[in-house]
Coordinates of C-alpha atoms and ligand atoms in Angstrom, one line a residue:
Chain A
X485 CA 0.0 0.0 -0.2
X486 CA 1.1 3.5 -1.0
X487 CA 2.4 5.7 2.1
X488 CA 0.8 8.9 0.2
X489 CA -1.6 9.9 -2.2
X490 CA -1.3 13.0 -3.7
X491 CA -4.0 14.6 -6.2
X492 CA -7.3 16.9 -7.0
X493 CA -10.1 17.0 -5.0
X494 CA -13.6 15.9 -6.4
X495 CA -15.9 17.5 -4.1
X496 CA -19.9 15.9 -3.9
X497 CA -22.5 16.5 -1.4
X498 CA -24.5 14.0 0.7
X499 CA -26.6 10.8 -0.4
X500 CA -24.5 10.1 -3.8
X501 CA -26.1 6.7 -4.3
X502 CA -24.8 4.1 -6.8
X503 CA -27.1 5.4 -9.8
X504 CA -25.3 8.2 -9.8
X505 CA -21.5 6.9 -9.2
X506 CA -22.6 4.6 -12.3
X507 CA -26.3 4.8 -14.1
X508 CA -27.5 1.1 -14.4
X509 CA -28.0 1.4 -18.2
X510 CA -24.3 1.2 -18.8
X511 CA -24.0 -2.2 -16.5
X512 CA -24.2 -4.2 -19.3
X513 CA -20.6 -3.6 -20.2
X514 CA -18.3 -6.4 -19.5
X515 CA -15.8 -5.5 -17.0
X516 CA -13.3 -8.2 -18.0
X517 CA -13.1 -6.4 -21.8
X518 CA -10.5 -4.1 -21.7
X519 CA -12.4 -2.0 -24.2
X520 CA -15.5 -2.1 -22.6
X521 CA -14.3 -1.5 -19.3
X522 CA -13.3 2.0 -20.2
X523 CA -16.6 3.0 -20.1
X524 CA -16.9 2.6 -16.6
X525 CA -14.2 5.1 -16.2
X526 CA -16.2 7.6 -19.1
X527 CA -19.5 7.5 -16.9
X528 CA -18.1 7.2 -13.6
X529 CA -20.3 10.0 -11.3
X530 CA -22.1 10.9 -14.8
X531 CA -25.7 11.0 -13.3
X532 CA -24.5 13.7 -10.6
X533 CA -27.2 16.6 -11.1
X534 CA -25.3 19.4 -12.8
X535 CA -25.7 22.0 -10.3
X536 CA -24.0 19.6 -7.7
X537 CA -21.1 18.3 -9.9
X538 CA -17.8 19.5 -8.2
X539 CA -18.8 21.5 -5.2
X540 CA -19.1 24.0 -4.6
X541 CA -19.7 26.0 -7.9
X542 CA -20.8 22.5 -9.4
X543 CA -21.1 22.3 -13.3
X544 CA -17.8 20.5 -13.5
X545 CA -17.9 16.9 -15.2
X546 CA -15.8 14.7 -12.9
X547 CA -14.5 13.1 -16.1
X548 CA -14.1 15.7 -19.2
X549 CA -16.2 14.8 -22.8
X550 CA -14.2 12.4 -24.8
X551 CA -12.2 11.4 -21.6
X552 CA -12.1 7.8 -19.9
X553 CA -10.5 9.0 -16.7
X554 CA -10.6 11.8 -14.4
X555 CA -8.2 14.5 -13.7
X556 CA -9.4 14.3 -9.6
X557 CA -7.7 11.3 -7.8
X558 CA -9.6 12.2 -4.6
X559 CA -13.4 12.3 -3.6
X560 CA -14.7 14.0 -1.0
X561 CA -18.2 13.5 0.0
X562 CA -20.9 14.4 2.6
X563 CA -23.1 11.6 4.5
X564 CA -24.4 8.2 2.9
X565 CA -21.8 8.0 -0.2
X566 CA -22.2 4.9 -2.3
X567 CA -26.2 4.3 -0.9
X568 CA -28.2 2.3 -3.1
X569 CA -27.7 -0.7 -4.9
X570 CA -25.2 -3.4 -4.1
X571 CA -23.2 -3.0 -7.5
X572 CA -19.7 -3.2 -7.7
X573 CA -19.6 -1.5 -10.7
X574 CA -19.8 1.6 -8.6
X575 CA -16.6 1.4 -6.6
X576 CA -14.6 -0.2 -9.9
X577 CA -15.9 2.7 -12.2
X578 CA -14.4 5.1 -9.5
X579 CA -11.2 3.2 -9.6
X580 CA -11.3 2.8 -13.5
X581 CA -11.6 6.7 -13.6
X582 CA -8.4 6.9 -11.3
X583 CA -9.9 7.7 -7.8
X584 CA -7.3 6.6 -5.3
X585 CA -9.0 7.3 -2.1
X586 CA -12.5 8.8 -1.0
X587 CA -13.0 10.6 2.2
X588 CA -16.8 10.7 3.2
X589 CA -18.6 11.5 6.5
X590 CA -20.0 8.3 6.2
X591 CA -20.7 5.3 3.7
X592 CA -23.3 3.2 2.6
X593 CA -22.4 -0.2 4.3
X594 CA -22.4 -2.6 0.9
X595 CA -20.6 0.1 -1.2
X596 CA -18.0 0.4 1.6
X597 CA -17.5 -3.2 2.0
X598 CA -17.1 -3.5 -1.6
X599 CA -14.4 -1.0 -1.8
X600 CA -12.4 -2.4 0.8
X601 CA -12.8 -6.3 0.0
X602 CA -12.2 -5.6 -3.8
X603 CA -8.9 -3.5 -2.6
X604 CA -10.4 -0.7 -5.3
X605 CA -9.8 2.3 -3.3
X606 CA -8.8 3.4 0.1
X607 CA -12.3 4.8 1.9
X608 CA -11.4 7.2 5.1
X609 CA -14.0 8.6 6.9
X610 CA -13.9 12.3 8.2
X611 CA -15.4 13.5 11.7
X612 CA -16.0 16.9 10.1
X613 CA -18.0 18.0 6.9
X614 CA -15.2 18.7 4.7
X615 CA -17.2 19.5 2.0
X616 CA -17.6 22.8 3.0
X617 CA -13.9 23.4 3.6
X618 CA -12.4 21.9 0.5
X619 CA -13.4 22.8 -3.2
X620 CA -13.2 21.1 -6.3
X621 CA -9.9 21.4 -7.9
X622 CA -7.8 22.0 -4.6
X623 CA -4.5 20.2 -4.1
X624 CA -4.7 17.4 -1.4
X625 CA -2.0 15.1 0.0
X626 CA -3.3 12.1 2.0
X627 CA -0.7 10.5 4.3
X628 CA -2.2 7.1 4.9
X629 CA -0.7 5.8 8.1
X630 CA -1.2 8.8 9.8
X631 CA -4.6 9.3 8.8
X632 CA -4.0 13.2 8.2
X633 CA -5.2 15.0 4.9
X634 CA -3.2 18.4 3.9
X635 CA -4.8 20.7 1.6
X636 CA -1.9 22.2 -0.1
X637 CA -3.8 24.8 -1.8
X638 CA -5.2 26.5 1.5
X639 CA -2.4 25.2 3.9
X640 CA -5.1 23.7 6.0
X641 CA -4.7 19.9 7.8
X642 CA -7.2 17.8 9.0
X643 CA -7.2 14.7 10.9
X644 CA -9.4 11.5 9.7
X645 CA -10.8 8.6 11.4
X646 CA -8.3 5.9 11.5
X647 CA -9.1 3.0 9.1
X648 CA -9.2 0.6 12.1
X649 CA -10.0 -3.0 11.3
X650 CA -10.1 -2.7 7.8
X651 CA -6.7 -1.6 7.4
X652 CA -5.8 -5.6 7.2
X653 CA -7.6 -6.3 4.0
X654 CA -6.6 -3.0 2.6
X655 CA -3.0 -3.9 3.5
X656 CA -3.2 -7.3 1.8
X657 CA -4.7 -6.0 -1.3
X658 CA -7.6 -7.4 -1.2
X659 CA -10.4 -10.1 0.4
X660 CA -8.6 -12.8 -1.3
X661 CA -5.1 -12.3 -0.2
X662 CA -6.5 -11.6 3.2
X663 CA -8.4 -14.8 3.4
X664 CA -5.4 -16.6 2.1
X665 CA -3.2 -15.1 4.9
X666 CA -5.6 -16.2 7.3
X667 CA -5.5 -19.8 6.2
X668 CA -9.0 -19.6 4.9
X669 CA -8.2 -20.4 1.6
X670 CA -5.8 -23.2 0.7
X671 CA -3.1 -22.9 -1.4
X672 CA -2.8 -24.9 -4.7
Chain B
X984 CA -26.3 -12.3 28.4
X985 CA -29.2 -12.8 25.6
X986 CA -28.6 -12.3 22.2
X987 CA -30.9 -11.0 19.4
X988 CA -32.3 -13.7 16.3
X989 CA -29.8 -11.7 14.3
X990 CA -26.8 -12.1 16.9
X991 CA -28.0 -16.1 17.3
X992 CA -28.0 -16.6 13.6
X993 CA -24.5 -15.4 13.2
X994 CA -23.5 -17.1 16.5
X995 CA -24.4 -20.5 15.1
X996 CA -22.8 -20.1 11.9
X997 CA -19.5 -18.7 13.0
X998 CA -18.9 -21.8 15.3
X999 CA -18.7 -19.4 18.6
X1000 CA -20.2 -19.6 21.7
X1001 CA -21.8 -16.3 21.6
X1002 CA -21.1 -13.0 19.5
X1003 CA -22.0 -9.0 20.4
X1004 CA -22.5 -6.3 18.1
X1005 CA -19.4 -4.9 16.5
X1006 CA -17.8 -8.2 16.3
X1007 CA -15.6 -9.2 13.3
X1008 CA -16.8 -12.8 12.4
X1009 CA -16.5 -15.3 9.5
X1010 CA -19.5 -17.1 9.0
X1011 CA -20.8 -20.5 6.9
X1012 CA -23.0 -19.4 4.3
X1013 CA -26.1 -21.3 3.5
X1014 CA -27.4 -19.6 0.3
X1015 CA -25.7 -17.4 -2.7
X1016 CA -27.8 -15.7 -4.8
X1017 CA -26.5 -13.6 -8.2
X1018 CA -28.4 -12.3 -10.9
X1019 CA -27.7 -10.8 -14.5
X1020 CA -26.4 -8.1 -13.5
X1021 CA -23.7 -9.1 -11.0
X1022 CA -23.4 -12.7 -11.9
X1023 CA -21.0 -12.5 -14.8
X1024 CA -18.6 -10.2 -12.5
X1025 CA -18.6 -12.5 -9.8
X1026 CA -18.0 -15.5 -12.3
X1027 CA -15.1 -13.8 -13.3
X1028 CA -13.5 -12.6 -10.1
X1029 CA -14.4 -16.3 -8.9
X1030 CA -12.6 -18.0 -11.7
X1031 CA -9.3 -15.4 -11.2
X1032 CA -8.9 -16.0 -7.8
X1033 CA -9.8 -20.1 -7.3
X1034 CA -8.6 -21.2 -10.9
X1035 CA -10.5 -21.9 -14.4
X1036 CA -11.4 -25.5 -13.1
X1037 CA -12.3 -24.4 -10.0
X1038 CA -16.2 -25.8 -8.6
X1039 CA -18.6 -23.8 -6.3
X1040 CA -18.2 -24.6 -2.6
X1041 CA -21.9 -25.9 -2.8
X1042 CA -23.9 -26.4 -5.8
X1043 CA -27.5 -26.9 -3.8
X1044 CA -26.4 -23.7 -2.0
X1045 CA -25.7 -21.5 -5.5
X1046 CA -28.8 -19.9 -6.7
X1047 CA -29.0 -18.1 -9.8
X1048 CA -31.8 -15.7 -10.9
X1049 CA -31.8 -13.8 -14.2
X1050 CA -34.5 -10.8 -13.6
X1051 CA -33.2 -7.3 -14.5
X1052 CA -32.6 -6.9 -18.1
X1053 CA -34.5 -9.7 -19.7
X1054 CA -36.8 -8.4 -22.2
X1055 CA -34.6 -6.0 -24.1
X1056 CA -32.7 -6.4 -27.4
X1057 CA -29.8 -4.6 -26.0
X1058 CA -26.9 -7.2 -27.2
X1059 CA -24.9 -6.6 -24.0
X1060 CA -27.5 -7.7 -21.8
X1061 CA -28.2 -10.9 -23.5
X1062 CA -24.2 -11.7 -23.5
X1063 CA -24.8 -11.7 -19.7
X1064 CA -27.3 -14.4 -19.8
X1065 CA -25.2 -16.4 -22.0
X1066 CA -22.3 -16.2 -19.3
X1067 CA -24.6 -17.6 -16.5
X1068 CA -25.9 -20.0 -18.8
X1069 CA -22.2 -21.4 -19.6
X1070 CA -21.7 -21.1 -15.6
X1071 CA -24.7 -23.1 -14.7
X1072 CA -24.1 -26.3 -17.2
X1073 CA -20.2 -26.0 -16.5
X1074 CA -21.0 -26.6 -12.7
X1075 CA -23.9 -28.6 -12.8
X1076 CA -26.1 -26.3 -10.8
X1077 CA -29.3 -27.3 -9.9
X1078 CA -31.0 -23.9 -9.2
X1079 CA -30.5 -21.7 -12.2
X1080 CA -34.0 -20.0 -13.4
X1081 CA -32.7 -19.7 -17.2
X1082 CA -34.5 -17.2 -19.4
X1083 CA -36.9 -18.5 -22.2
X1084 CA -37.2 -21.5 -20.5
X1085 CA -40.0 -23.3 -18.3
X1086 CA -37.5 -22.6 -15.3
X1087 CA -37.6 -18.9 -15.9
X1088 CA -39.3 -17.2 -12.7
X1089 CA -38.5 -13.1 -12.7
X1090 CA -37.6 -11.0 -9.8
X1091 CA -35.0 -13.0 -7.5
X1092 CA -35.8 -12.1 -4.2
X1093 CA -39.7 -12.8 -4.9
X1094 CA -38.7 -15.9 -6.4
X1095 CA -36.1 -17.2 -3.9
X1096 CA -38.9 -17.2 -1.7
X1097 CA -41.6 -18.8 -4.1
X1098 CA -39.1 -21.6 -4.7
X1099 CA -38.2 -22.3 -1.4
X1100 CA -34.7 -21.0 -0.8
X1101 CA -35.9 -18.7 1.9
X1102 CA -35.5 -20.4 5.4
X1103 CA -35.6 -19.4 9.1
X1104 CA -32.5 -19.3 10.8
X1105 CA -30.3 -19.6 7.4
X1106 CA -27.5 -17.3 6.2
X1107 CA -28.4 -15.7 2.9
X1108 CA -26.2 -13.4 0.7
X1109 CA -27.3 -12.0 -2.6
X1110 CA -25.4 -9.8 -5.1
X1111 CA -28.5 -7.3 -4.8
X1112 CA -29.0 -5.0 -2.0
X1113 CA -32.6 -5.9 -1.6
X1114 CA -31.3 -9.4 -0.6
X1115 CA -32.6 -8.1 3.1
X1116 CA -36.1 -9.1 1.6
X1117 CA -35.8 -12.6 3.0
X1118 CA -35.3 -11.4 6.3
X1119 CA -39.4 -11.7 6.3
X1120 CA -38.6 -15.4 6.7
X1121 CA -36.6 -15.1 9.8
X1122 CA -33.3 -15.5 8.7
X1123 CA -30.1 -13.3 8.1
X1124 CA -30.3 -11.7 4.5
X1125 CA -28.4 -9.2 3.3
X1126 CA -26.5 -7.7 0.2
X1127 CA -22.9 -8.2 -1.2
X1128 CA -20.9 -7.0 -3.9
X1129 CA -19.2 -9.2 -6.6
X1130 CA -16.0 -9.6 -4.9
X1131 CA -17.5 -10.8 -1.4
X1132 CA -20.0 -13.4 -3.4
X1133 CA -16.7 -14.7 -5.6
X1134 CA -15.0 -15.5 -2.0
X1135 CA -18.4 -17.3 -1.0
X1136 CA -18.1 -19.1 -4.5
X1137 CA -14.7 -20.7 -3.5
X1138 CA -15.0 -20.9 0.1
X1139 CA -18.8 -20.9 1.3
X1140 CA -18.0 -18.4 4.1
X1141 CA -17.4 -14.2 4.4
X1142 CA -16.3 -12.1 7.0
X1143 CA -19.3 -10.0 8.8
X1144 CA -19.6 -7.3 11.3
X1145 CA -22.1 -8.2 14.0
X1146 CA -25.0 -5.4 13.7
X1147 CA -26.5 -4.0 16.7
X1148 CA -30.6 -4.4 16.3
X1149 CA -33.0 -1.9 16.5
X1150 CA -36.6 -2.9 17.1
X1151 CA -39.8 -1.6 15.6
X1152 CA -42.9 -2.3 17.3
X1153 CA -46.5 -1.8 16.0
X1154 CA -49.2 -2.1 18.3
X1155 CA -52.7 -2.8 17.6
X1156 CA -54.3 -3.7 14.4
X1157 CA -53.2 -1.6 10.9
X1158 CA -56.1 0.0 9.3
X1159 CA -57.6 -1.8 6.2
X1160 CA -56.1 0.8 3.8
X1161 CA -52.7 0.9 5.0
X1162 CA -50.4 -1.5 3.6
X1163 CA -46.6 -2.5 4.7
X1164 CA -45.4 0.1 1.9
X1165 CA -47.1 2.8 4.2
X1166 CA -45.3 1.4 7.6
X1167 CA -41.9 1.4 6.4
X1168 CA -42.1 4.5 4.5
X1169 CA -43.2 6.0 7.7
X1170 CA -40.5 4.5 9.6
X1171 CA -37.5 5.9 6.9
X1172 CA -39.3 9.3 6.8
X1173 CA -38.5 9.4 10.8
X1174 CA -35.4 7.7 10.7
X1175 CA -33.9 8.9 7.3
X1176 CA -31.9 7.1 5.0
X1177 CA -28.7 6.3 6.9
X1178 CA -30.9 6.1 10.2
X1179 CA -30.1 2.1 10.7
X1180 CA -26.7 2.4 9.1
X1181 CA -25.1 -0.8 9.5
X1182 CA -27.9 -2.0 11.9
X1183 CA -30.4 -5.1 11.9
X1184 CA -34.2 -3.9 11.7
X1185 CA -36.4 -6.2 13.4
X1186 CA -40.5 -5.8 13.0
X1187 CA -42.7 -6.9 15.7
X1188 CA -45.9 -6.3 17.5
X1189 CA -49.7 -7.5 16.2
X1190 CA -49.5 -4.7 13.4
X1191 CA -46.8 -6.9 11.8
X1192 CA -47.7 -10.2 12.6
X1193 CA -51.1 -9.6 11.0
X1194 CA -49.2 -9.1 7.5
X1195 CA -49.3 -11.8 5.1
X1196 CA -45.6 -13.0 3.9
X1197 CA -45.9 -10.7 0.9
X1198 CA -46.3 -7.7 2.9
X1199 CA -43.6 -8.8 5.4
X1200 CA -41.2 -8.9 2.5
X1201 CA -42.1 -5.4 1.4
X1202 CA -41.3 -4.1 5.0
X1203 CA -38.1 -6.1 5.1
X1204 CA -37.3 -5.5 1.7
X1205 CA -37.0 -1.6 2.0
X1206 CA -34.4 -1.5 5.3
X1207 CA -31.5 -1.0 2.8
X1208 CA -33.4 2.4 2.0
X1209 CA -32.5 3.2 5.7
X1210 CA -28.9 1.8 5.3
X1211 CA -29.6 -1.4 7.6
X1212 CA -27.7 -4.2 7.0
X1213 CA -30.6 -6.4 7.2
X1214 CA -34.3 -6.6 8.4
X1215 CA -35.8 -9.4 10.4
X1216 CA -39.4 -10.7 11.7
X1217 CA -39.5 -13.5 14.0
X1218 CA -41.0 -16.7 12.9
X1219 CA -44.5 -17.3 13.6
X1220 CA -47.3 -20.0 12.5
X1221 CA -47.5 -18.1 9.0
X1222 CA -43.9 -18.2 8.3
X1223 CA -43.6 -21.8 9.1
X1224 CA -46.6 -22.7 6.7
X1225 CA -45.3 -20.6 4.1
X1226 CA -41.8 -22.3 4.2
X1227 CA -43.1 -25.8 4.5
X1228 CA -45.5 -25.6 1.6
X1229 CA -42.5 -24.3 -0.4
X1230 CA -39.3 -26.8 0.4
X1231 CA -38.7 -30.1 1.7
X1232 CA -35.4 -29.1 3.2
X1233 CA -35.7 -28.7 7.4
X1234 CA -34.9 -25.4 8.9
X1235 CA -34.6 -24.4 12.5
X1236 CA -36.7 -21.7 14.0
X1237 CA -34.6 -18.6 15.8
X1238 CA -36.0 -16.1 18.4
X1239 CA -34.5 -13.5 20.3
X1240 CA -33.9 -14.2 23.9
X1241 CA -36.1 -13.0 26.4
X1242 CA -33.2 -10.8 27.5
X1243 CA -31.8 -9.7 24.1
X1244 CA -30.4 -6.4 24.0
X1245 CA -31.4 -3.9 21.6
X1246 CA -30.1 -0.5 20.5
X1247 CA -33.4 1.1 20.6
X1248 CA -37.0 0.1 20.6
X1249 CA -39.4 2.6 18.7
X1250 CA -43.2 1.9 19.0
X1251 CA -45.8 2.9 16.4
X1252 CA -49.7 2.9 17.1
X1253 CA -50.9 0.9 14.0
X1254 CA -54.5 3.0 14.3
X1255 CA -52.4 6.2 13.7
X1256 CA -50.6 5.3 10.4
X1257 CA -51.7 7.2 7.3
X1258 CA -51.0 6.3 3.2
X1259 CA -47.6 7.6 3.0
X1260 CA -45.4 8.8 -0.2
X1261 CA -42.1 9.5 -0.5
X1262 CA -41.4 12.4 -3.1
X1263 CA -38.4 12.7 -5.3
X1264 CA -35.4 11.8 -5.1
X1265 CA -34.9 10.2 -1.8
X1266 CA -37.1 7.5 -0.2
X1267 CA -37.1 9.4 3.2
X1268 CA -38.6 12.6 1.6
X1269 CA -42.0 11.6 2.9
X1270 CA -45.3 13.0 3.2
X1271 CA -48.8 12.4 4.2
X1272 CA -50.6 11.0 0.3
X1273 CA -53.7 13.5 1.4
X1274 CA -50.9 16.5 1.8
X1275 CA -49.9 15.7 -2.1
X1276 CA -53.2 15.8 -3.9
X1277 CA -52.4 18.5 -6.2
X1278 CA -49.3 16.8 -7.6
X1279 CA -50.0 15.6 -11.3
X1280 CA -49.0 12.2 -12.7
X1281 CA -48.1 11.4 -15.8
X1282 CA -47.4 7.6 -15.3
X1283 CA -48.5 5.1 -12.3
X1284 CA -46.5 2.1 -12.2
X1285 CA -47.0 -1.3 -10.1
X1286 CA -44.4 -3.8 -9.8
X1287 CA -41.0 -5.0 -8.7
X1288 CA -39.9 -7.2 -5.9
X1289 CA -41.0 -4.8 -3.0
X1290 CA -44.4 -3.8 -5.1
X1291 CA -45.3 -6.7 -7.5
X1292 CA -46.4 -9.6 -5.8
X1293 CA -49.8 -11.4 -5.5
X1294 CA -51.0 -8.8 -2.3
X1295 CA -50.0 -5.9 -4.1
X1296 CA -51.9 -6.8 -7.2
X1297 CA -54.8 -7.8 -5.1
X1298 CA -54.9 -4.3 -3.3
X1299 CA -54.5 -2.6 -6.6
X1300 CA -57.8 -4.4 -8.1
X1301 CA -60.0 -3.6 -5.4
X1302 CA -59.5 -0.1 -6.0
X1303 CA -59.1 -0.3 -10.0
X1304 CA -62.5 -2.7 -10.4
X1305 CA -65.1 -1.2 -12.7
X1306 CA -62.7 2.2 -13.3
X1307 CA -60.8 3.3 -15.7
X1308 CA -57.5 4.7 -15.5
X1309 CA -56.9 8.4 -16.8
X1310 CA -53.0 8.3 -16.1
X1311 CA -50.6 5.6 -18.3
X1312 CA -50.7 2.7 -15.9
X1313 CA -48.0 -0.1 -16.2
X1314 CA -48.3 -3.4 -14.4
X1315 CA -45.3 -5.8 -14.1
X1316 CA -45.9 -8.9 -11.9
X1317 CA -42.7 -9.8 -10.1
X1318 CA -42.2 -13.5 -11.5
X1319 CA -43.8 -15.8 -13.4
X1320 CA -46.0 -17.3 -10.3
X1321 CA -47.9 -13.8 -9.8
X1322 CA -48.3 -13.6 -13.7
X1323 CA -50.2 -16.7 -13.6
X1324 CA -52.0 -15.9 -10.3
X1325 CA -53.3 -12.6 -11.9
X1326 CA -55.1 -14.9 -14.3
X1327 CA -56.6 -17.6 -11.8
X1328 CA -57.5 -14.9 -8.7
X1329 CA -60.7 -13.8 -8.8
X1330 CA -62.2 -10.5 -7.4
X1331 CA -66.2 -11.0 -7.7
X1332 CA -66.6 -12.4 -10.8
X1333 CA -63.3 -11.0 -12.5
X1334 CA -60.0 -12.1 -12.7
X1335 CA -57.1 -9.6 -11.6
X1336 CA -55.9 -9.7 -14.9
X1337 CA -59.6 -8.5 -16.5
X1338 CA -59.7 -6.0 -13.8
X1339 CA -56.5 -4.3 -15.0
X1340 CA -57.3 -4.8 -18.8
X1341 CA -60.1 -3.3 -18.2
X1342 CA -59.2 -0.7 -16.2
X1343 CA -56.8 0.4 -19.4
X1344 CA -53.5 -0.4 -17.8
X1345 CA -50.8 -2.0 -19.7
X1346 CA -49.2 -5.3 -18.5
X1347 CA -45.8 -6.3 -18.7
X1348 CA -43.9 -9.7 -18.8
X1349 CA -42.4 -10.6 -15.4
X1350 CA -38.8 -9.0 -14.4
X1351 CA -37.4 -6.0 -12.7
X1352 CA -38.5 -4.0 -15.9
X1353 CA -38.6 -0.1 -15.3
X1354 CA -37.9 -0.1 -11.5
X1355 CA -34.0 0.5 -12.3
X1356 CA -34.1 1.9 -15.5
X1357 CA -32.7 -0.5 -17.6
X1358 CA -31.9 -0.2 -21.3
X1359 CA -34.1 2.3 -23.5
X1360 CA -36.5 -0.2 -24.7
X1361 CA -37.4 -1.8 -21.1
X1362 CA -41.1 -1.7 -20.3
X1363 CA -42.4 1.3 -18.7
X1364 CA -38.4 3.0 -18.4
X1365 CA -39.1 6.9 -18.0
X1366 CA -37.5 8.0 -21.0
X1367 CA -38.4 11.7 -20.5
X1368 CA -39.2 14.5 -17.8
X1369 CA -42.2 12.4 -16.7
X1370 CA -43.4 12.4 -13.0
X1371 CA -44.5 8.8 -12.1
X1372 CA -45.8 7.4 -8.7
X1373 CA -44.7 3.9 -8.2
X1374 CA -44.6 1.0 -6.3
X1375 CA -40.8 0.5 -6.3
X1376 CA -38.5 0.9 -3.5
X1377 CA -36.1 3.8 -4.9
X1378 CA -36.3 7.1 -6.2
X1379 CA -33.1 8.5 -6.6
X1380 CA -32.2 10.9 -9.2
X1381 CA -32.5 8.7 -12.7
X1382 CA -33.6 5.5 -11.0
X1383 CA -36.3 4.7 -13.5
X1384 CA -34.7 6.1 -16.5
X1385 CA -34.3 9.2 -17.5
X1386 CA -32.6 11.8 -15.0
X1387 CA -35.1 14.6 -15.8
X1388 CA -37.9 12.2 -14.5
X1389 CA -39.5 12.3 -11.0
X1390 CA -40.4 9.3 -9.0
X1391 CA -42.8 9.3 -5.9
X1392 CA -43.2 6.0 -4.2
X1393 CA -46.2 4.8 -2.3
X1394 CA -48.3 1.7 -1.5
X1395 CA -50.5 0.0 -4.5
X1396 CA -53.6 1.2 -2.8
X1397 CA -52.0 4.6 -3.4
X1398 CA -51.0 4.3 -6.7
X1399 CA -53.9 2.6 -8.1
X1400 CA -56.4 5.3 -6.7
X1401 CA -54.1 8.0 -8.1
X1402 CA -54.1 6.1 -11.5
X1403 CA -58.1 7.1 -11.3
X1404 CA -57.7 10.3 -10.9
X1405 CA -54.2 11.6 -12.3
X1406 CA -53.0 13.2 -9.1
X1407 CA -51.7 11.4 -6.1
X1408 CA -54.9 10.7 -4.1
X1409 CA -55.4 9.0 -1.0
X1410 CA -56.8 5.7 -1.4
X1411 CA -59.0 6.2 1.5
X1412 CA -61.1 8.0 -1.0
X1413 CA -62.0 5.0 -2.8
X1414 CA -61.9 2.4 -0.3
Ligands
SF4_2897 S1 -37.1 -5.1 -8.8 FE1 -36.3 -3.4 -8.5 S2 -35.3 -3.4 -6.5 FE2 -36.1 -5.7 -6.8 S3 -34.4 -6.8 -7.6 FE3 -35.1 -5.8 -9.5 S4 -34.4 -3.5 -9.9 FE4 -33.9 -4.5 -7.7

């Protein structure tokens, strides 16, 4: 696992559900086909209403037209990020678009599990409402082991909640490697 | 110290003597369900991690129910079904309900129950968030993603964080114009879309025990809309008689210990409930149907795992009988069994199907259909800026198709009454 993640922030509000993260009509594309897989990056977060896309100003698409990945690698979200369907296509779409970490006030549990168990990106929780303090486009630096976030653009630093019990799975890479290390999957 | 139903089921499946909320444990899985949207991805991850020749941990425990993108010309959707077909054949799975064959059933959560795969005391995981529906049968049931499902396919186990339980007790008889949908919308409106995050919601009280199994499934179906991990109703005679008439497999009834500890208990007086509606774009954005009686509708939709069961249609038929709809009305039975019942079940001298056709409603084939939008040729899909009143469970932006549409959620009574007036209507006006 990396020690630091540095990148640009993309800020969204509360209750961003999996249909907004990846609309259901794109789920027919195959994740194992390298060409079709790109569509998940292209359409990531494409159903967030324009006004709320890239706060505080809005009207900032997460992925620019014609691109398959995003210039933003850290998502700052409000409450209940990832609510709705259990589709793993949602965290995968964010990963394909280039997201390395999400920092939300809280998550819907299936989305959170999927992110951790699939090793798609690191889901941090924040005790304060960062969406009011960070703007889309700010340059951020996330220190993973100390769970601290530095907003390079504003110079402010924030303490996030520690990753706790999921750290073991994130460090292993995914739930399969974790299960192997715990002796639940026999080698061979 | 006493344990709740959920804690007791998880204890038994973890091989431990006791568990407490917050414990992370590995549990043995009884049933893994997947469908056409998440099945192919799950199979892919399973093979990547366990090898191309890997076998599923338990053939009887692996249930595959295509239901989401069924009656569409979309080629990619067709390919997903092909992948499931190949896998079911290769693994020789006894419970694959293939499309285009007499095995086809329809919406997975209703089909699971009708085919006898939901049994008290068991652990069921499914690659669909509404897998919590099966809690109505007194089991632990919850939704997971493809990665977790692939791990279960390989080893029959998954880690779970034991949830604390909140109890919702409905005291006294529920009035005849109230349905399970009104009860759950009342709760979600009160606690919010993350009001039960990570927790178990248990439903109890005479108001709940008077409900049919169909209605209990509606209650448990929507716990995910409050963020809950699972919903559960302690089994009673109705549960047992339903389960024994659908499966020969044995099962064990699990009930709360008398000194079980609950995170919280909320009481409702059943006779104070009113027909409820969730406004766009969130299931917790609720208001009494009566207060929305100026909201004009372009479409009414009765279907899905939460609102397309036989009891949902019996309710709608009571109101639609002998009347004509003034709003485009779409009717989608959840499963083939429900669709067949519409032809047989009578209200007075007419079948439910005749009632709906005479009223001017359009009837679709059993599947998820427009509940989650889907490909553009999906039956009932909202392709423009329609305002729709629906018996489904979600109204997030774009859920039923176009981003510009607006979806209101309500009980089959309320949707049927509104189809007759063209505006959101309290069903008491027709009952
Ligand atoms: S009917 Fe709707 S909610 Fe139910 S499984 Fe199908 S898409 Fe999901």
